[in-house]
Coordinates of C-alpha atoms in Angstrom, one line a residue:
M1 CA -15.4 56.6 -28.1
L2 CA -17.5 59.0 -30.1
L3 CA -20.6 58.3 -28.1
H4 CA -22.3 61.6 -28.8
A5 CA -21.6 61.7 -32.5
R6 CA -24.8 61.6 -34.6
H7 CA -23.3 61.6 -38.1
F8 CA -20.6 59.6 -39.8
H9 CA -20.5 61.1 -43.3
F10 CA -17.5 59.5 -45.1
G11 CA -19.1 59.0 -48.5
K12 CA -17.2 59.2 -51.8
N13 CA -13.7 59.3 -50.4
Q14 CA -10.9 56.8 -50.9
L15 CA -11.1 55.0 -47.6
S16 CA -9.6 51.5 -47.6
G17 CA -9.1 48.6 -45.3
T18 CA -11.7 47.0 -43.0
I19 CA -14.3 48.6 -40.8
P20 CA -13.1 48.2 -37.2
T21 CA -15.5 46.3 -35.0
Q22 CA -14.8 48.7 -32.1
L23 CA -16.1 51.6 -34.3
F24 CA -19.7 50.9 -33.1
S25 CA -21.3 50.2 -29.7
S26 CA -24.7 50.1 -28.1
N27 CA -24.0 53.3 -26.2
M28 CA -23.8 55.4 -29.4
I29 CA -26.6 57.7 -30.7
L30 CA -25.6 57.7 -34.3
I31 CA -28.3 58.3 -36.9
H32 CA -26.3 58.3 -40.1
V33 CA -23.6 55.9 -41.2
L34 CA -22.6 56.9 -44.8
F35 CA -19.6 55.1 -46.1
E36 CA -20.7 54.7 -49.7
G37 CA -18.3 54.9 -52.7
N38 CA -15.0 53.9 -50.9
Q39 CA -12.6 51.0 -51.1
L40 CA -13.5 49.3 -47.9
T41 CA -12.9 45.5 -47.6
G42 CA -13.6 42.7 -45.2
S43 CA -17.0 42.0 -43.6
I44 CA -19.6 44.3 -42.1
P45 CA -19.0 44.3 -38.3
S46 CA -21.8 42.7 -36.3
T47 CA -21.4 45.6 -33.8
L48 CA -23.2 47.8 -36.4
G49 CA -26.4 46.0 -35.2
L50 CA -25.9 47.4 -31.7
V51 CA -26.5 51.0 -32.7
Q52 CA -30.3 51.0 -32.5
S53 CA -30.6 54.7 -33.0
L54 CA -29.5 54.4 -36.7
E55 CA -31.8 55.8 -39.3
V56 CA -29.7 55.7 -42.5
V57 CA -27.0 53.1 -43.4
R58 CA -25.1 53.4 -46.7
L59 CA -22.3 50.8 -47.2
D60 CA -22.8 50.5 -50.9
R61 CA -20.2 50.6 -53.7
N62 CA -17.3 49.1 -51.7
F63 CA -15.5 45.7 -51.7
L64 CA -17.2 44.4 -48.6
S65 CA -17.4 40.6 -48.4
G66 CA -18.8 37.8 -46.3
P67 CA -22.4 37.4 -45.0
V68 CA -24.5 40.3 -43.7
P69 CA -24.6 40.1 -39.9
S70 CA -27.7 38.3 -38.7
N71 CA -28.4 41.0 -36.1
L72 CA -28.9 43.7 -38.7
N73 CA -32.7 43.6 -38.2
N74 CA -32.1 44.9 -34.7
L75 CA -31.9 48.3 -36.4
I76 CA -35.6 48.9 -36.1
N77 CA -35.3 52.6 -36.7
V78 CA -33.5 52.3 -40.0
S79 CA -35.5 53.8 -42.9
Q80 CA -32.9 53.5 -45.6
L81 CA -30.5 50.6 -46.1
F82 CA -28.0 50.5 -49.0
L83 CA -25.7 47.5 -49.3
S84 CA -25.4 47.3 -53.1
N85 CA -22.4 46.8 -55.3
N86 CA -20.2 44.8 -52.9
K87 CA -19.1 41.2 -52.7
L88 CA -21.5 40.1 -50.0
T89 CA -22.2 36.4 -49.7
G90 CA -24.4 34.0 -47.7
P91 CA -28.3 34.2 -47.6
V92 CA -30.3 37.3 -48.5
P93 CA -30.5 39.3 -45.2
N94 CA -33.6 38.8 -43.1
L95 CA -35.0 42.3 -42.5
T96 CA -38.2 41.2 -40.7
G97 CA -39.1 43.6 -37.9
M98 CA -37.6 46.7 -39.6
N99 CA -41.0 48.2 -39.8
V100 CA -40.0 51.8 -40.8
L101 CA -37.8 50.6 -43.6
Y102 CA -38.8 52.4 -46.8
S103 CA -35.8 52.2 -49.1
V104 CA -33.7 49.1 -49.7
D105 CA -31.0 48.4 -52.3
M106 CA -28.8 45.3 -52.0
S107 CA -28.2 44.8 -55.8
N108 CA -25.1 43.4 -57.4
N109 CA -23.9 41.1 -54.6
T110 CA -23.2 37.3 -54.7
F111 CA -25.9 36.1 -52.3
E112 CA -26.9 32.4 -52.3
A113 CA -29.8 31.5 -54.6
S114 CA -33.0 31.8 -52.6
D115 CA -36.7 32.3 -52.9
V116 CA -38.2 35.8 -52.5
P117 CA -38.0 36.4 -48.7
P118 CA -41.2 36.9 -46.7
W119 CA -40.3 40.4 -45.5
F120 CA -40.8 41.6 -49.1
S121 CA -44.5 41.4 -48.6
T122 CA -44.8 42.5 -45.0
S123 CA -42.7 45.7 -44.9
Q124 CA -45.6 48.2 -44.9
S125 CA -43.5 51.3 -45.1
L126 CA -41.5 50.1 -48.2
T127 CA -41.4 52.6 -51.1
T128 CA -38.4 51.4 -53.0
L129 CA -37.1 47.9 -53.3
I130 CA -34.0 47.3 -55.5
M131 CA -32.5 43.8 -55.7
E132 CA -30.8 43.5 -59.0
K133 CA -28.5 40.5 -59.6
T134 CA -29.1 38.9 -56.2
Q135 CA -30.0 35.3 -57.3
L136 CA -33.6 35.6 -56.3
Q137 CA -35.7 32.7 -57.7
G138 CA -39.3 31.5 -57.9
E139 CA -42.5 33.6 -58.3
V140 CA -42.8 37.2 -57.2
P141 CA -45.6 37.2 -54.5
K142 CA -48.7 39.2 -55.5
A143 CA -48.8 40.6 -51.9
L144 CA -45.7 42.6 -52.6
F145 CA -47.6 44.9 -55.0
S146 CA -50.3 45.6 -52.5
L147 CA -48.0 47.4 -50.1
P148 CA -49.6 50.9 -49.6
N149 CA -46.6 53.1 -50.2
L150 CA -44.7 51.1 -52.8
Q151 CA -43.4 53.1 -55.8
T152 CA -40.5 51.2 -57.3
V153 CA -39.6 47.5 -57.6
V154 CA -36.4 46.7 -59.5
L155 CA -35.6 42.9 -59.6
R156 CA -33.7 42.8 -62.8
S157 CA -31.3 40.0 -63.8
N158 CA -32.4 37.3 -61.3
L159 CA -33.9 33.9 -61.7
L160 CA -37.6 34.8 -61.1
S161 CA -40.0 32.6 -62.9
G162 CA -43.6 31.4 -63.2
T163 CA -46.6 33.8 -63.6
L164 CA -46.5 37.5 -62.7
D165 CA -49.6 38.8 -61.0
V166 CA -49.6 42.4 -59.7
G167 CA -53.1 42.1 -58.3
T168 CA -55.9 44.7 -58.3
S169 CA -55.1 46.7 -55.1
Y170 CA -54.9 50.4 -55.9
S171 CA -52.5 53.0 -54.5
N172 CA -52.2 56.7 -54.9
H173 CA -48.6 56.4 -56.0
P174 CA -47.5 55.5 -59.6
L175 CA -45.7 52.1 -59.5
L176 CA -42.6 51.1 -61.6
I177 CA -42.0 47.4 -61.8
D178 CA -38.7 46.4 -63.6
L179 CA -38.3 42.7 -64.0
Q180 CA -36.0 42.7 -67.0
A181 CA -33.8 39.6 -67.7
N182 CA -35.6 37.0 -65.6
L183 CA -37.4 33.7 -66.5
I184 CA -41.1 34.9 -66.2
A185 CA -43.3 32.9 -68.6
K186 CA -46.7 34.5 -68.1
Y187 CA -48.2 37.9 -67.1
R188 CA -51.7 38.1 -65.7
K189 CA -52.9 41.5 -67.0
T190 CA -54.5 43.9 -64.7
E191 CA -56.8 46.9 -65.0
R192 CA -54.8 48.6 -62.3
L193 CA -53.8 52.2 -63.2
N194 CA -50.5 54.0 -62.9
I195 CA -48.3 51.0 -63.4
S196 CA -45.1 51.0 -65.6
L197 CA -44.1 47.4 -66.2
I198 CA -40.9 46.2 -67.9
L199 CA -40.5 42.5 -68.8
V200 CA -37.9 42.8 -71.6
D201 CA -35.7 39.6 -71.9
N202 CA -38.3 37.3 -70.3
P203 CA -39.9 34.3 -72.0
V204 CA -43.2 36.1 -71.8
C205 CA -41.9 38.6 -74.3
G206 CA -41.4 36.0 -77.0
L207 CA -42.9 36.3 -80.5
T208 CA -46.5 36.2 -79.2
N209 CA -46.3 39.3 -76.9
A210 CA -43.3 41.1 -78.5
A211 CA -45.5 44.1 -79.4
E212 CA -46.9 44.6 -75.9
E213 CA -45.8 47.8 -74.2
Y214 CA -44.3 45.9 -71.2
C215 CA -41.9 44.3 -73.7
S216 CA -40.2 47.7 -74.3
A217 CA -37.7 49.3 -72.0
S218 CA -38.1 52.9 -73.0
Q219 CA -38.4 55.3 -70.1
T220 CA -38.6 59.1 -70.2
N221 CA -36.2 61.2 -68.1
P222 CA -37.9 63.2 -65.4
S223 CA -37.5 67.0 -65.3
Y224 CA -38.5 69.9 -63.0
S225 CA -38.2 73.6 -63.1
T226 CA -39.7 76.1 -60.7
L227 CA -42.6 78.1 -62.2
A228 CA -43.3 81.8 -61.9
N229 CA -45.4 82.8 -58.8
N230 CA -48.5 84.1 -60.6
C231 CA -46.5 86.7 -62.6
M232 CA -45.2 87.2 -66.0
P233 CA -41.4 86.6 -66.3
V234 CA -39.7 89.9 -67.3
P235 CA -36.9 90.3 -69.8
C236 CA -33.5 90.9 -68.1
S237 CA -30.1 92.0 -69.1
S238 CA -27.8 89.3 -70.4
D239 CA -26.1 88.7 -67.0
Q240 CA -29.2 88.8 -64.8
I241 CA -32.0 86.2 -64.3
S242 CA -35.7 86.6 -63.8
S243 CA -36.7 85.2 -60.4
P244 CA -39.9 83.2 -59.6
N245 CA -41.3 86.6 -58.5
C246 CA -40.4 88.0 -61.9
K247 CA -37.6 90.3 -60.7
C248 CA -34.3 90.6 -62.5
A249 CA -31.3 89.9 -60.2
Y250 CA -28.0 88.1 -59.7
P251 CA -28.8 84.9 -57.9
Y252 CA -26.5 82.9 -55.8
S253 CA -26.4 79.4 -57.3
G254 CA -25.1 75.9 -56.6
T255 CA -26.0 72.3 -56.6
L256 CA -28.1 70.5 -53.9
V257 CA -27.1 66.8 -53.6
F258 CA -29.3 64.4 -51.7
K259 CA -27.4 61.2 -50.7
A260 CA -30.3 58.9 -49.9
P261 CA -33.7 60.0 -51.1
S262 CA -36.5 57.7 -50.1
F263 CA -38.7 58.2 -53.1
S264 CA -38.2 56.9 -56.6
D265 CA -41.0 58.7 -58.4
L266 CA -38.9 61.6 -59.7
K267 CA -41.8 63.0 -61.7
N268 CA -43.9 64.0 -58.7
S269 CA -43.5 67.8 -58.7
S270 CA -45.1 68.3 -55.3
R271 CA -41.9 67.0 -53.7
Y272 CA -39.8 69.7 -55.2
T273 CA -42.4 72.4 -54.3
S274 CA -42.2 71.2 -50.8
L275 CA -38.4 71.5 -50.9
E276 CA -38.7 75.1 -52.2
H277 CA -41.0 75.9 -49.2
S278 CA -38.6 74.4 -46.7
L279 CA -35.7 76.4 -48.2
M280 CA -37.6 79.6 -48.0
F281 CA -38.7 78.8 -44.4
S282 CA -35.1 78.2 -43.4
F283 CA -33.9 81.5 -44.9
Q284 CA -36.7 83.5 -43.5
T285 CA -36.3 81.9 -40.0
H286 CA -32.7 83.2 -40.0
H287 CA -33.7 86.6 -41.3
L288 CA -31.7 86.3 -44.5
P289 CA -32.3 88.7 -47.5
V290 CA -33.8 86.1 -49.8
D291 CA -36.7 86.9 -52.1
S292 CA -37.3 83.5 -53.7
V293 CA -35.6 80.2 -54.7
S294 CA -35.6 78.3 -58.0
L295 CA -34.9 74.6 -58.6
S296 CA -34.0 73.1 -62.0
N297 CA -31.8 70.5 -63.8
L298 CA -33.1 67.5 -61.9
K299 CA -30.9 64.4 -62.4
K300 CA -30.0 61.1 -60.7
D301 CA -26.3 60.3 -60.3
S302 CA -25.7 57.1 -62.3
V303 CA -23.0 55.8 -60.0
L304 CA -24.1 56.5 -56.4
D305 CA -27.8 57.2 -57.1
Y306 CA -27.5 60.7 -55.5
L307 CA -30.3 63.0 -56.5
E308 CA -29.1 66.4 -57.8
L309 CA -30.9 69.7 -58.2
R310 CA -29.7 73.1 -59.4
L311 CA -30.5 75.8 -56.8
E312 CA -30.7 79.6 -57.4
V313 CA -31.3 81.9 -54.5
F314 CA -32.5 85.4 -55.3
P315 CA -31.8 88.5 -53.2
Y316 CA -34.5 90.5 -51.5
G317 CA -34.8 94.2 -52.3
Q318 CA -31.7 94.5 -54.4
Y319 CA -30.1 93.2 -57.5
H320 CA -27.3 91.2 -55.8
F321 CA -26.2 89.8 -52.5
N322 CA -23.4 91.4 -50.4
R323 CA -20.7 89.3 -48.8
T324 CA -22.6 89.0 -45.6
G325 CA -25.6 87.5 -47.3
I326 CA -23.5 84.9 -49.2
L327 CA -21.7 83.9 -46.0
N328 CA -24.9 83.4 -44.1
I329 CA -26.6 81.5 -46.8
G330 CA -23.5 79.3 -46.9
L331 CA -23.7 78.7 -43.2
V332 CA -27.4 77.7 -43.4
M333 CA -26.8 75.4 -46.4
S334 CA -23.5 73.8 -45.2
N335 CA -23.7 73.3 -41.5
Q336 CA -26.8 71.0 -41.4
I337 CA -28.9 74.0 -40.3
F338 CA -31.2 73.6 -43.3
Q339 CA -33.3 70.5 -42.9
P340 CA -35.1 69.3 -46.1
P341 CA -38.2 67.3 -45.9
D342 CA -37.5 63.8 -44.5
Y343 CA -38.0 61.9 -47.7
F344 CA -35.0 63.8 -49.3
G345 CA -32.6 62.4 -46.8
P346 CA -29.1 63.7 -45.9
C347 CA -27.9 66.5 -48.2
Y348 CA -25.0 68.8 -48.9
F349 CA -24.6 71.9 -51.1
F350 CA -22.0 72.8 -53.7
G351 CA -22.0 76.6 -53.9
D352 CA -20.7 78.3 -57.1
E353 CA -18.4 81.3 -56.9
Y354 CA -20.4 84.4 -56.6
G355 CA -18.9 87.0 -59.0
N356 CA -21.2 89.9 -58.6
F357 CA -19.6 91.9 -55.8
A358 CA -17.8 94.3 -58.1
V359 CA -20.7 96.7 -58.4
Y360 CA -21.3 96.7 -54.7
A361 CA -17.6 97.3 -54.0
F362 CA -17.6 100.2 -56.4
C363 CA -20.6 101.8 -54.5
Q364 CA -18.8 101.3 -51.2
K365 CA -15.7 103.0 -52.6
R366 CA -17.8 106.0 -53.7
R367 CA -19.4 106.2 -50.3
A368 CA -15.9 106.2 -48.7
E369 CA -14.8 109.1 -51.1
R370 CA -17.9 111.1 -50.1
A371 CA -17.1 110.5 -46.4
T372 CA -13.6 112.0 -46.9
E373 CA -15.0 115.4 -47.6
N374 CA -16.6 115.7 -44.1
N375 CA -14.3 113.7 -41.9
P376 CA -10.5 113.9 -41.7
F377 CA -10.5 110.2 -40.8
G378 CA -13.3 109.5 -43.3
E379 CA -11.2 107.8 -46.0
I380 CA -9.9 105.3 -43.6
R381 CA -13.3 104.9 -42.1
G382 CA -14.8 104.3 -45.5
Y383 CA -12.2 101.7 -46.5
M384 CA -12.4 100.2 -43.0
D385 CA -16.0 99.4 -43.5
P386 CA -15.9 95.6 -42.8
E387 CA -18.4 95.0 -45.6
Y388 CA -16.1 96.8 -48.1
Y389 CA -13.1 94.8 -47.0
M390 CA -14.9 91.5 -47.3
T391 CA -16.2 92.3 -50.8
Q392 CA -13.5 94.4 -52.5
Q393 CA -10.3 93.1 -50.8
L394 CA -11.2 89.4 -50.4
T395 CA -13.2 89.0 -55.0
E396 CA -9.1 91.1 -55.4
K397 CA -6.6 90.8 -52.2
S398 CA -7.6 87.8 -50.2
D399 CA -4.1 87.3 -48.9
V400 CA -3.6 88.8 -45.4
Y401 CA -0.2 90.2 -46.4
S402 CA -1.7 92.1 -49.3
F403 CA -4.5 93.3 -46.9
G404 CA -1.9 94.7 -44.5
V405 CA -0.1 96.5 -47.4
L406 CA -3.4 98.1 -48.3
M407 CA -3.9 99.3 -44.8
L408 CA -0.5 101.0 -44.9
E409 CA -1.3 102.5 -48.2
L410 CA -4.4 104.0 -46.8
V411 CA -2.7 105.8 -43.9
T412 CA 0.3 107.0 -46.0
G413 CA -1.6 107.8 -49.2
R414 CA 1.1 106.4 -51.4
R415 CA 0.7 106.3 -55.2
P416 CA 0.6 103.0 -57.1
L417 CA 4.3 103.1 -57.9
E418 CA 5.2 103.4 -54.3
R419 CA 3.2 100.5 -53.0
G420 CA 4.0 96.9 -52.0
K421 CA 7.0 96.0 -50.0
Y422 CA 8.4 99.5 -50.4
I423 CA 5.7 100.9 -48.2
V424 CA 6.2 98.1 -45.6
R425 CA 9.9 98.8 -45.4
E426 CA 9.4 102.6 -45.1
V427 CA 6.8 102.3 -42.3
R428 CA 9.0 99.8 -40.5
T429 CA 12.0 102.1 -40.7
A430 CA 10.3 105.2 -39.5
M431 CA 8.1 103.6 -36.8
D432 CA 8.9 104.3 -33.2
K433 CA 6.3 103.2 -30.7
T434 CA 7.8 105.4 -27.9
K435 CA 6.8 108.6 -29.8
D436 CA 3.5 110.3 -30.7
L437 CA 1.7 108.7 -33.7
Y438 CA 4.6 106.2 -33.7
N439 CA 6.8 108.9 -35.3
L440 CA 5.0 108.5 -38.6
H441 CA 4.1 112.2 -39.0
E442 CA 6.2 112.7 -42.2
I443 CA 4.8 109.8 -44.1
L444 CA 1.1 110.0 -43.0
D445 CA -1.4 111.0 -45.7
P446 CA -2.0 114.8 -45.3
A447 CA -5.7 114.2 -46.1
I448 CA -6.0 112.5 -42.7
G449 CA -5.5 115.8 -41.0
L450 CA -2.6 116.0 -38.4
G451 CA -4.4 118.7 -36.5
T452 CA -7.0 116.2 -35.2
T453 CA -6.8 113.5 -32.6
L454 CA -6.5 110.2 -34.5
K455 CA -7.9 107.8 -32.0
G456 CA -7.0 104.3 -32.8
L457 CA -4.4 105.1 -35.5
E458 CA -1.6 103.4 -33.6
R459 CA -3.7 100.3 -33.2
F460 CA -4.5 100.4 -36.9
V461 CA -0.8 100.5 -37.8
D462 CA 0.0 97.8 -35.3
L463 CA -2.6 95.6 -36.9
A464 CA -1.3 96.4 -40.4
M465 CA 2.3 95.5 -39.4
R466 CA 1.1 92.2 -38.0
C467 CA -0.5 91.4 -41.3
V468 CA 2.8 92.0 -43.2
E469 CA 4.9 89.7 -41.0
E470 CA 7.4 87.7 -43.1
L471 CA 6.1 84.3 -41.9
G472 CA 2.6 83.4 -42.6
V473 CA 2.2 81.7 -39.2
D474 CA 2.9 85.1 -37.5
R475 CA 0.0 86.9 -39.3
P476 CA -3.5 87.0 -37.9
T477 CA -6.5 85.4 -39.6
M478 CA -8.8 87.5 -41.7
G479 CA -11.5 87.1 -39.1
E480 CA -9.2 88.5 -36.4
V481 CA -8.3 91.4 -38.7
V482 CA -12.0 92.4 -39.2
K483 CA -12.7 92.1 -35.5
Q484 CA -9.9 94.4 -34.7
I485 CA -10.9 96.9 -37.4
E486 CA -14.4 97.0 -35.9
N487 CA -12.9 97.6 -32.4
I488 CA -10.7 100.4 -33.8
M489 CA -13.7 102.1 -35.5
Q490 CA -15.6 102.0 -32.2
L491 CA -12.6 103.5 -30.4
A492 CA -12.6 106.3 -33.0
G493 CA -16.2 107.0 -32.4
L494 CA -17.3 105.4 -35.7
N495 CA -20.1 102.9 -36.0
P496 CA -19.0 99.9 -38.0
N497 CA -22.6 98.9 -38.4
A498 CA -23.9 102.2 -39.7
E499 CA -24.4 101.1 -43.2
S500 CA -23.4 97.4 -43.2
T501 CA -23.8 94.4 -41.0
S502 CA -20.9 93.3 -38.8
I503 CA -19.5 90.2 -40.3
S504 CA -16.5 89.3 -38.3
A505 CA -18.5 86.8 -36.3
S506 CA -20.0 85.3 -39.5
Y507 CA -16.5 85.1 -41.0
E508 CA -15.3 83.0 -38.1
G509 CA -18.4 80.7 -38.6
E510 CA -20.2 81.8 -35.5
S511 CA -23.4 79.8 -35.9
K512 CA -23.9 79.2 -32.2
G513 CA -25.5 82.5 -31.5
N514 CA -27.2 83.4 -34.8
F515 CA -28.2 79.9 -36.0
Q516 CA -29.7 77.1 -34.0
H517 CA -28.0 73.8 -34.4
P518 CA -30.4 71.1 -35.7
Y519 CA -29.9 69.1 -32.5
A520 CA -29.9 72.1 -30.1
N521 CA -32.4 70.3 -27.9
E522 CA -29.9 67.5 -27.2
A523 CA -27.6 67.7 -24.2
S524 CA -24.6 67.6 -26.6
D525 CA -24.0 66.7 -30.2
N526 CA -21.1 66.2 -32.6
S527 CA -20.9 65.1 -36.2
I528 CA -18.0 63.3 -37.9
V529 CA -17.9 64.3 -41.6
F530 CA -15.3 63.7 -44.3
S531 CA -16.1 64.2 -47.9
S532 CA -14.5 65.2 -51.1
S533 CA -17.1 67.9 -51.2
I534 CA -15.8 71.0 -49.4
T535 CA -19.3 72.0 -48.4
E536 CA -20.3 68.7 -46.8
P537 CA -21.6 69.4 -43.3
L538 CA -18.9 69.2 -40.6

């Protein structure tokens, strides 16, 4: 019934049982079906072949059995197909007609022994072909290696035999050919450049050719790290980092995870440079205070073949981000607003805890203290600054109850030994809503100034008392609290945005007005996402 859903992201969970046939229909507009790394059993439903809008299919690393549906090649828009590490049987699937397919992995299944299928050599878009342990036999066709975009061919542990001829056709891409543990008897050498060939555990690597480079399986691990932008990195204090623009700061960091990258040449640095540019474009488009980004710690997950990169986002014009900046960066990175280059595929972001709000909160507190000198309502106004609340009271008192206690402490000016439930009980006992200032004259902080009109004080106390309700279900959310505080400040003639950006909307996750949904041009759109990663797009 989810006819308008475009994403099923269920990867790396503990789903079990069979995939219902009624899950898919020809009326759907799905583009991603990601069920990898679960415990699914039974066969792949033939109804999957009805969803012709699909672009990425990952059913790998489950316990799926039986033959692959014969109508799978109806999915002519699929560019990435992963069926590896299951218990699939029957013939190797016929993918003829899937002309935009550029990444295929059907390794480690129990297909019937068969010759190399013709579609190997005719899939012009193919960049990555991985068919390890699939009982392929016979010679590898020379035409396969002339495909214009081919980068990786992994056909390990099959029954391939005869003579290997990679031809003389040249490509701009380096080419890895891994044919370990087969029955290949001869190799016709080529002058072709940029080829890495592995023929270990083949008859061709007997005593005669044992010293040949292709009879060694050693491979170097790729690495990448963002370089400085035409500047000299500067020495920073022990807890700061020099940005690509050579400025010391406290970056917001985390891990970018790409679930189905289409490229296999991880050494090509231009791809990561392109990713950096797309990140900066996204941040700048949404007017976020980002100076630069840095990528490092490139690695490929050994289980699910996810590509991982460490991301550091550096603040613009300051040493650290405030809470608003972190929230908005999180929105961009976690709600599928950020769109990486197509060849990186679907992604999600694990954000680290950002522990550098303390300095900012201290500055906010000092600003509040200065305001007290000029405004009888100043101390409350200073502490009521939404930015101060979201930094100081959330990195220290994230619980709404504690937040309400703090609000009561502010209006009564109680010393530390008189805080907590005591102050709640005292206010509740004295409070009388039928009287002026709720009959709180005797316990209000004298610094507030009883000779002035305290617009909004009653509403402030009402809000605080809602926060300290005994039952959690009776308390407001933090987003509601901040919205009410902003309204009270406006009622009191104070501008909540005077020195900080209003964040109540951001706290509630308001991306509709400030951030354009990636499918905003569609009539309607939804995504179904379940993942063990809390920042997986939903």
